[in-house]
GROMACS .gro file of C-alpha atoms in nm:
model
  161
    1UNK     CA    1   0.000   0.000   0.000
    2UNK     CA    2   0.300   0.248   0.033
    3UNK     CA    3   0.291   0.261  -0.300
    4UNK     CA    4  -0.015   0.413  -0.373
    5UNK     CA    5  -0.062   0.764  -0.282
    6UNK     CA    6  -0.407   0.906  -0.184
    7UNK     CA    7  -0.503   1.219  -0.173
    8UNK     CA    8  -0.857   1.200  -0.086
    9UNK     CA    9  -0.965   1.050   0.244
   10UNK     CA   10  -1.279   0.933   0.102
   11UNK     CA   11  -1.094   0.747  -0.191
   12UNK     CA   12  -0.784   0.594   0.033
   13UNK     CA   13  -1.106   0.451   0.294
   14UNK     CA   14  -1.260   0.328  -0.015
   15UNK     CA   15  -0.933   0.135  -0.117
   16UNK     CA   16  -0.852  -0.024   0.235
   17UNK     CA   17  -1.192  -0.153   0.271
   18UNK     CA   18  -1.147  -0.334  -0.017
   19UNK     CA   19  -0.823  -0.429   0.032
   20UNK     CA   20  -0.869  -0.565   0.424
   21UNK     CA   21  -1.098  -0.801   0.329
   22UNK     CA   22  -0.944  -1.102   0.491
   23UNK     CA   23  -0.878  -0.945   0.814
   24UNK     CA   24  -1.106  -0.901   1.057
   25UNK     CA   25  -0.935  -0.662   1.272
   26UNK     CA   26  -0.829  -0.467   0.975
   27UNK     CA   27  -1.168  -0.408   0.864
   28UNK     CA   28  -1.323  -0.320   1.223
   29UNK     CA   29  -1.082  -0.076   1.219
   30UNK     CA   30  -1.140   0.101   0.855
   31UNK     CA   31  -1.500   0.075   0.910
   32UNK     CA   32  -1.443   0.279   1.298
   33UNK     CA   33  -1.253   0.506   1.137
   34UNK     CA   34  -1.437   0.549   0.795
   35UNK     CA   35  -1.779   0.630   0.956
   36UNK     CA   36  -1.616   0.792   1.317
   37UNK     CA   37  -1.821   0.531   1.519
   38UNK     CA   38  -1.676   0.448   1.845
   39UNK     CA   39  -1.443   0.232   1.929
   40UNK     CA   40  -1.404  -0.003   2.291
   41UNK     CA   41  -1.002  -0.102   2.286
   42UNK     CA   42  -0.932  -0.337   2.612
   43UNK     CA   43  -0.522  -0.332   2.668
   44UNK     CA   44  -0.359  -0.640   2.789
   45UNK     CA   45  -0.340  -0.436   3.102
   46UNK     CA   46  -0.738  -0.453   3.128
   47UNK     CA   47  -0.726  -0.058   3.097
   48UNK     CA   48  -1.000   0.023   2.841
   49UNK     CA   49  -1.031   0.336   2.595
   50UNK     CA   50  -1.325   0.423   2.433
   51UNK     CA   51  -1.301   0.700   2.145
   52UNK     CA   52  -1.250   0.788   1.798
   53UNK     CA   53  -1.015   0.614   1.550
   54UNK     CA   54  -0.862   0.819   1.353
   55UNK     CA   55  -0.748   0.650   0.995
   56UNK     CA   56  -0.559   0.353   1.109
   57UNK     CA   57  -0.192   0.336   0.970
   58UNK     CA   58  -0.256   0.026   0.703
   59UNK     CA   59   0.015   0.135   0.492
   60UNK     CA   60   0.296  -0.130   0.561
   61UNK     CA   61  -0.012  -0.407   0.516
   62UNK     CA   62  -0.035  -0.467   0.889
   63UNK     CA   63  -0.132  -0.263   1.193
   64UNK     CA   64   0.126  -0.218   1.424
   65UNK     CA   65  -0.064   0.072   1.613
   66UNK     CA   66  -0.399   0.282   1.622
   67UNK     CA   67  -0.436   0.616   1.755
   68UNK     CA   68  -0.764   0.708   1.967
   69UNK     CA   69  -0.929   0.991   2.030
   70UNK     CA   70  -1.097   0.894   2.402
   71UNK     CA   71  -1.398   0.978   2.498
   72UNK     CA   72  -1.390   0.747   2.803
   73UNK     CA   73  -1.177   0.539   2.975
   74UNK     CA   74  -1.184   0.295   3.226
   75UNK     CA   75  -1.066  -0.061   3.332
   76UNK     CA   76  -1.212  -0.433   3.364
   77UNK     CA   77  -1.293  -0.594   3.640
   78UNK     CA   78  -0.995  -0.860   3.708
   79UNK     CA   79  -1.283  -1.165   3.781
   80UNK     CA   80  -1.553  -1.068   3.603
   81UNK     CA   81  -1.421  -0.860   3.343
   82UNK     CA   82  -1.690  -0.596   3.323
   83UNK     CA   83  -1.603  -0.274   3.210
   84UNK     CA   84  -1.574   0.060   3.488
   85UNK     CA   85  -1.582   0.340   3.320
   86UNK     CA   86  -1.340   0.613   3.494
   87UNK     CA   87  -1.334   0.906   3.281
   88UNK     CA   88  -1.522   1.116   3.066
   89UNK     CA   89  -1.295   1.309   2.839
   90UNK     CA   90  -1.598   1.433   2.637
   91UNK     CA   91  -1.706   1.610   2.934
   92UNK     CA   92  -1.327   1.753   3.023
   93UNK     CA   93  -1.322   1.878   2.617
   94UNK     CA   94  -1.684   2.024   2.685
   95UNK     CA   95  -1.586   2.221   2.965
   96UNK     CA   96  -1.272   2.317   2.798
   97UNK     CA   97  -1.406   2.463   2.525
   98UNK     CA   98  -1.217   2.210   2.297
   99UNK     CA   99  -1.512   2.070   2.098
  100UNK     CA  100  -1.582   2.391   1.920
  101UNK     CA  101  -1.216   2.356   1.716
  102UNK     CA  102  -1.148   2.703   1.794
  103UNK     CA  103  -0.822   2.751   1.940
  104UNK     CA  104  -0.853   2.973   2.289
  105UNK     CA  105  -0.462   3.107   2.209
  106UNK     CA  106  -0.131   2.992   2.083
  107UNK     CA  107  -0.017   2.787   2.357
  108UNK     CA  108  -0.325   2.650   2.382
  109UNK     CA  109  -0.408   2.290   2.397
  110UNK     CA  110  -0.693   2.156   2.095
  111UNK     CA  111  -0.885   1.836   2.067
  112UNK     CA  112  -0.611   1.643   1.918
  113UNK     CA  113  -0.330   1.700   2.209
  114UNK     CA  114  -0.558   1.421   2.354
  115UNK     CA  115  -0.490   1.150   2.118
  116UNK     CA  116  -0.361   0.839   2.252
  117UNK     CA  117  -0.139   0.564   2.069
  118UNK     CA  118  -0.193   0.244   2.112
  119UNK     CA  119   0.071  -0.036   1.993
  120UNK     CA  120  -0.142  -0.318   1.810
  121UNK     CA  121   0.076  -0.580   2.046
  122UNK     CA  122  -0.101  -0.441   2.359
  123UNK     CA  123  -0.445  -0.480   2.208
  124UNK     CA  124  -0.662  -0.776   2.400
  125UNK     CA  125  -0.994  -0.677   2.234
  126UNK     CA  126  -1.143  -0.412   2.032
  127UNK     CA  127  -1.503  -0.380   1.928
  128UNK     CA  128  -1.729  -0.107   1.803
  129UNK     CA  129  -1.916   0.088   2.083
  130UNK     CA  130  -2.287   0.228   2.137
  131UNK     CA  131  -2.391   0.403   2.442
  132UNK     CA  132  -2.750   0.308   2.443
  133UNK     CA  133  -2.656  -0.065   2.440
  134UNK     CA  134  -2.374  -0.036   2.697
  135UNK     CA  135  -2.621   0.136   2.942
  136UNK     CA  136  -2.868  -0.120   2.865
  137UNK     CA  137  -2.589  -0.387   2.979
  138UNK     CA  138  -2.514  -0.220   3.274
  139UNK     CA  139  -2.858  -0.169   3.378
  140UNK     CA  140  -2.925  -0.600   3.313
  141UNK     CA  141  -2.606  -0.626   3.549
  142UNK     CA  142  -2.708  -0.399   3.843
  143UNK     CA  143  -3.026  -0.583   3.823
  144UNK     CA  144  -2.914  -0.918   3.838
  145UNK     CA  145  -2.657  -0.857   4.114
  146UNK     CA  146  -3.008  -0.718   4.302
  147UNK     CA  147  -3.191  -0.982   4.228
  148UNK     CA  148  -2.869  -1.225   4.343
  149UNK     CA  149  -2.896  -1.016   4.678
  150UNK     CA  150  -3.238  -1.132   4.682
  151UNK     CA  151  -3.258  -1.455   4.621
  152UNK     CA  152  -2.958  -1.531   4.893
  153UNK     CA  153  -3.154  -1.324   5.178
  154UNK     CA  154  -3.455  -1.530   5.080
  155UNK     CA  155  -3.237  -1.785   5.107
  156UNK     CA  156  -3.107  -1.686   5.457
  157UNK     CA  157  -3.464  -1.624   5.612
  158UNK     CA  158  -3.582  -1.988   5.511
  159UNK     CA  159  -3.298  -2.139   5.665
  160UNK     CA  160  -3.344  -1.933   5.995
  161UNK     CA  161  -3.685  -2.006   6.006
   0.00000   0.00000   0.00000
């Protein structure tokens, strides 16, 4: 792919997704990027990003890294694996004044001083990511841990009684 030279964005997406085909991972990550829908990256170290790809780096026909731009980040649970969401960059670029693209001066920090790298090697999972359906699954969680709690104090009385 070094070879080619693309100009246009839209025509250089175009090509990869045709060209990534055969690899799964390679094509999760042109379609993130393509279309700007959000990523969920879990690190070998269970630390979890959640953000923006930005057009992965394809050129050398492998990925050897991604860059991110977070929106949240978190961690998984070391048993259960379930994802703890820590912090909300959205809401530290909101208050900022960062989302607007304007810069505030020249020393000033934008949107993309917050891009993280991520080497492909440290990369457990990765998988596309929608709000609505995450707070759905955390809602199903917190409701069967409750109805766990429930079940065992039930549990508990009948013995006692």
């Amino acid at each position: 792919l070094s070879r080619y030279r693309f100009n246009d964005p839209i025509t250089r997406a175009n090509w990869l997704s045709q060209n990534v085909r055969h690899s799964p991972e390679e094509s999760l990550l042109v379609y993130a990027a393509s279309t700007r829908f959000p990523l969920v990256v879990t690190l070998s170290s269970r630390k979890v990003y959640i953000g923006v790809l930005t057009m992965p780096a394809l050129e050398n026909g492998s990925v050897e890294y991604i860059e991110l731009l977070p929106i949240m980040s978190g961690f998984r649970d070391k048993d259960e694996l379930t994802l703890h969401l820590t912090t909300n960059y959205h809401d530290h670029y909101s208050k900022r004044g960062l989302l607007s693209g304007i810069p505030m001066g020249p020393n000033t920090l934008s949107i993309n001083s917050f891009r993280v790298v991520i080497p492909a090697k440290e990369i457990e999972s990765m998988s596309l990511f929608d709000k609505d359906t995450y707070n759905d699954f955390k809602a199903q969680e917190e409701q069967a841990k409750i109805d766990k709690s429930n079940a065992l104090t039930t549990q508990a009385d009948n013995v006692l009684i």
